[in-house]
Amino acid sequence: MAPSPTGLLHVGNARTAMYNYLLARKTGGAYVLRIEDTARDRSQPEFERAMLAEFRWLGIDWDEGPEIGGDYAPYRQSERIDLHREWLERLKATGRVYRCFCTPEELAEERKRAQAEGRPPKYSGKCREIAESEVEGRLNAGEAAAYRFRVEPRKVGFKDLVLGDLEEDAGLWGDFVVGRSDGTPVYNFAVVVDDHTMEITDVVRGADHISNTFKQTVMYEALEILPPRFAHLPLMLNQKRQKLSKRDGSVSVAEYREQGYLPEAVRNFIAFLGWNPGDERELFSLDELIEEFSLDRVSSANPIFDIEKLDWFNGVYIRNMSVASLASAAKPYVREAGIDVAKNGDPYFEQALALEQERVKKLSDFGDALRFFFVEQVDPDMKFLVKKKGTPEETADALTQVVGLVAEHDVDDVERSEGYLRGLAEELGWKAGELFMPIRVAITGSRATPPLFETLKVLGKERVVKRLQRAIELLSVV
RNA sequence: GGCGCAUUCGUCUAGUGGCCCAGGACAUCGCCCUCUCAAGGCGAAGACCGCGGGUUCGAAUCCCGCAUGCGCCGCCA
């Protein structure tokens, strides 16, 4: 994989990296990470660091790359410029490149005019036939000149492992730049040099690179070297059905991590955006994905990123976790929500967590879900604290009796609590739910909570009594 | 504007000439379970397979055209 560090890692790139990774692990090949940082103005080391961290979080590791090195170092494109220059010399030797003196301004102007007149914005070839002597003269006079590749009009094709045979007419291109006037290589040329010199066998990248691949194909031929295998992945689209962009805000992997999506869920979800095993299974571990993945089952249509399905995957993975590992995963998020996790000890936290485990979709949901377990007092909504179709007075009376029972029998045995509380409801002539709801609201402040008796047990007699008494007071003021 | 790629339920998709008047999953709705909320179980609704022509005894599947969407057309990657 070869990301360019010009922003945060977004889910589209993450999927591409995943497929690369799966393919490498499945075939037993070496997985190479190369940083494409030839965009000097936009590439930033912070982005590189962040991206690598994000890959690791997803469980994607690599065999060769910056930091860890490898036989084909260096692994940053910007550090391979000498090699690119060397290969540019080779290209020059084939007579396929020439100097172009057009300034960026002139070219932009040309393009604008072409667009306005409805012509394809293609380089005119203006500098193509400048005589060798004139080239030298202008160069000596200090004029800047780029290197352009002389394109011969003909059909260019390659076999794509996902899309099949692809073909394009090179006659439509115009000569393209391979070396900038400042001496640095252009990405599309650097890639050819790097892929070849690093002995890359398989290139899996986004479909937005298809037209680059045609041009690379021509360069490979000119240099008389063999291209790698290519596979282009249909572009992941946002809800508006546009290509996912780094400028697109809510698509960075970091954001999902921060919201409490689990790496295994994100992985599983992303893998299924454009790939499936051919049967109806959907839950796949990394190892299973490696085992089953193949490029020929990658679909050729553009998938749309649908957060609801991710939510479902995440919920499934949260439910499947052991309480202990869920606890360590969730703690930072709960703390982030302003809750003093350590306050009542780990066992308390884990018991509370276990009650909410099947009720959340994201780790960040635990903050709100667990809050009532940790606050000093809850603020019950009077509307629901009062018995349905009942009065504050009778509710207060009932809760007073509940306090008595709790004080006498404790709440440490779920079945016993249920027994005596059901008994009370019967005595009162109430339906069980009519009694349980006021209790629930009194002790949690909410109508949607884990099962009542287990909640009572975790909270403990003392808290329960205190909260009930406060609710009774609130009811008496009404 | 040119070129390329794509087009099956709202979304992800199965489907490679007869098993498909199209299967699964998410979401939605209903029922069950039930002390609430979830989870779970069961069920419903939801796709004239983008449109139009062919080929064939037979097409979602093959061919052609059109439409739409996306991508690329940079001394960005």
Short mmCIF file of C-alpha atoms in Angstrom, two decimals, chain A residues 9-172:
data_model
loop_
_atom_site.label_atom_id
_atom_site.label_comp_id
_atom_site.label_asym_id
_atom_site.label_seq_id
_atom_site.Cartn_x
_atom_site.Cartn_y
_atom_site.Cartn_z
CA LEU A 9 -6.61 8.28 6.84
CA HIS A 10 -10.12 7.95 5.51
CA VAL A 11 -12.19 4.81 5.25
CA GLY A 12 -11.68 4.48 1.51
CA ASN A 13 -7.92 4.32 1.90
CA ALA A 14 -8.37 2.02 4.86
CA ARG A 15 -10.33 -0.39 2.72
CA THR A 16 -7.71 -0.31 0.00
CA ALA A 17 -5.05 -0.99 2.61
CA MET A 18 -7.15 -3.82 4.01
CA TYR A 19 -7.51 -5.53 0.64
CA ASN A 20 -3.80 -5.13 0.02
CA TYR A 21 -3.09 -6.60 3.39
CA LEU A 22 -5.49 -9.51 2.98
CA LEU A 23 -4.06 -10.32 -0.40
CA ALA A 24 -0.48 -10.23 0.87
CA ARG A 25 -1.24 -12.36 3.92
CA LYS A 26 -3.24 -14.82 1.90
CA THR A 27 -0.62 -15.32 -0.74
CA GLY A 28 2.26 -15.24 1.70
CA GLY A 29 3.86 -12.30 -0.05
CA ALA A 30 5.62 -9.42 1.62
CA TYR A 31 3.42 -6.51 2.46
CA VAL A 32 5.15 -3.27 1.66
CA LEU A 33 4.27 0.19 2.91
CA ARG A 34 5.58 3.06 0.87
CA ILE A 35 4.82 6.67 1.64
CA GLU A 36 3.99 8.69 -1.45
CA ASP A 37 5.09 12.07 -0.30
CA THR A 38 6.21 13.72 -3.49
CA ALA A 39 3.53 16.36 -3.06
CA ARG A 40 5.94 18.56 -1.23
CA ASP A 41 3.42 21.23 -0.47
CA ARG A 42 0.78 18.98 1.07
CA SER A 43 2.64 16.09 2.63
CA GLN A 44 3.23 16.35 6.34
CA PRO A 45 5.08 14.08 8.77
CA GLU A 46 2.25 14.33 11.30
CA PHE A 47 -0.13 12.86 8.79
CA GLU A 48 2.26 10.03 8.09
CA ARG A 49 2.55 9.20 11.78
CA ALA A 50 -1.18 9.40 12.25
CA MET A 51 -1.84 7.15 9.26
CA LEU A 52 0.54 4.47 10.43
CA ALA A 53 -1.04 4.56 13.87
CA GLU A 54 -4.45 4.16 12.29
CA PHE A 55 -3.35 1.19 10.21
CA ARG A 56 -1.97 -0.49 13.30
CA TRP A 57 -5.16 0.21 15.17
CA LEU A 58 -7.03 -1.59 12.42
CA GLY A 59 -4.76 -4.56 12.89
CA ILE A 60 -2.95 -4.01 9.62
CA ASP A 61 0.77 -4.52 9.90
CA TRP A 62 3.41 -4.62 7.21
CA ASP A 63 6.65 -6.38 6.51
CA GLU A 64 8.61 -3.52 5.02
CA GLY A 65 8.19 0.19 5.40
CA PRO A 66 9.55 3.37 6.89
CA GLU A 67 10.67 2.96 10.51
CA ILE A 68 11.07 -0.81 10.14
CA GLY A 69 13.04 -0.78 6.92
CA GLY A 70 13.54 -3.72 4.56
CA ASP A 71 15.59 -4.86 1.61
CA TYR A 72 14.25 -2.17 -0.66
CA ALA A 73 14.71 0.88 1.54
CA PRO A 74 14.09 3.72 1.63
CA TYR A 75 10.32 3.52 1.88
CA ARG A 76 9.49 7.16 1.51
CA GLN A 77 9.15 8.30 -2.05
CA SER A 78 10.77 11.61 -1.22
CA GLU A 79 13.91 9.75 -0.17
CA ARG A 80 14.15 7.92 -3.45
CA ILE A 81 14.60 10.93 -5.66
CA ASP A 82 18.12 9.99 -6.70
CA LEU A 83 16.74 6.74 -8.01
CA HIS A 84 13.98 8.55 -9.85
CA ARG A 85 16.56 10.83 -11.45
CA GLU A 86 18.63 7.88 -12.48
CA TRP A 87 15.65 6.32 -14.18
CA LEU A 88 14.72 9.59 -15.77
CA GLU A 89 18.15 9.44 -17.43
CA ARG A 90 17.28 6.02 -18.74
CA LEU A 91 14.04 7.35 -20.07
CA LYS A 92 15.86 10.22 -21.71
CA ALA A 93 18.17 7.72 -23.35
CA THR A 94 15.19 6.18 -25.10
CA GLY A 95 14.44 9.51 -26.70
CA ARG A 96 10.94 9.48 -25.30
CA VAL A 97 11.18 12.66 -23.26
CA TYR A 98 11.74 16.27 -24.20
CA ARG A 99 12.07 19.59 -22.42
CA CYS A 100 9.01 21.76 -22.12
CA PHE A 101 9.41 25.45 -21.43
CA CYS A 102 5.75 26.26 -20.97
CA THR A 103 5.08 27.98 -17.66
CA PRO A 104 2.33 26.80 -15.34
CA GLU A 105 0.51 30.03 -16.14
CA GLU A 106 0.63 29.40 -19.86
CA LEU A 107 -0.58 25.86 -19.40
CA ALA A 108 -3.42 26.91 -17.13
CA GLU A 109 -4.42 29.51 -19.66
CA GLU A 110 -4.34 26.92 -22.44
CA ARG A 111 -6.49 24.57 -20.44
CA LYS A 112 -8.98 27.25 -19.62
CA ARG A 113 -9.30 28.20 -23.24
CA ALA A 114 -9.77 24.58 -24.29
CA GLN A 115 -12.45 24.09 -21.66
CA ALA A 116 -14.24 27.23 -22.76
CA GLU A 117 -14.25 26.10 -26.36
CA GLY A 118 -15.42 22.64 -25.36
CA ARG A 119 -12.21 20.95 -26.40
CA PRO A 120 -10.52 18.34 -24.24
CA PRO A 121 -7.93 20.01 -22.01
CA LYS A 122 -4.90 18.36 -23.52
CA TYR A 123 -1.37 19.64 -23.82
CA SER A 124 -0.77 21.10 -27.25
CA GLY A 125 2.65 19.62 -27.77
CA LYS A 126 3.98 23.10 -28.35
CA CYS A 127 7.53 22.37 -27.12
CA ARG A 128 7.74 19.01 -28.78
CA GLU A 129 9.78 19.99 -31.77
CA ILE A 130 12.04 22.64 -30.33
CA ALA A 131 15.49 22.10 -31.78
CA GLU A 132 18.20 20.69 -29.58
CA SER A 133 20.32 23.82 -29.99
CA GLU A 134 17.50 26.10 -28.94
CA VAL A 135 16.77 23.92 -25.92
CA GLU A 136 20.35 24.25 -24.79
CA GLY A 137 20.36 27.97 -25.35
CA ARG A 138 17.22 28.57 -23.33
CA LEU A 139 18.41 26.28 -20.57
CA ASN A 140 21.70 28.13 -20.39
CA ALA A 141 19.80 31.38 -20.26
CA GLY A 142 18.25 30.06 -17.06
CA GLU A 143 14.83 29.21 -18.39
CA ALA A 144 13.00 26.52 -16.42
CA ALA A 145 11.92 23.40 -18.24
CA ALA A 146 10.04 20.27 -17.32
CA TYR A 147 10.42 16.85 -18.88
CA ARG A 148 7.53 15.56 -20.88
CA PHE A 149 6.91 12.07 -22.11
CA ARG A 150 6.34 11.88 -25.84
CA VAL A 151 3.11 9.98 -26.29
CA GLU A 152 2.55 7.91 -29.41
CA PRO A 153 -1.06 7.69 -30.46
CA ARG A 154 -2.18 4.08 -30.13
CA LYS A 155 -4.33 1.84 -28.01
CA VAL A 156 -2.94 1.13 -24.57
CA GLY A 157 -4.34 -1.64 -22.45
CA PHE A 158 -3.74 -3.71 -19.37
CA LYS A 159 -5.46 -6.50 -17.54
CA ASP A 160 -7.09 -5.43 -14.31
CA LEU A 161 -7.65 -8.11 -11.70
CA VAL A 162 -10.96 -6.61 -10.65
CA LEU A 163 -12.24 -4.83 -13.73
CA GLY A 164 -10.93 -7.09 -16.48
CA ASP A 165 -9.32 -5.88 -19.69
CA LEU A 166 -9.06 -2.12 -19.85
CA GLU A 167 -8.12 -0.09 -22.88
CA GLU A 168 -7.65 3.54 -23.75
CA ASP A 169 -6.55 5.54 -26.77
CA ALA A 170 -3.26 7.26 -25.97
CA GLY A 171 -3.83 9.62 -28.85
CA LEU A 172 -6.22 11.50 -26.60
#
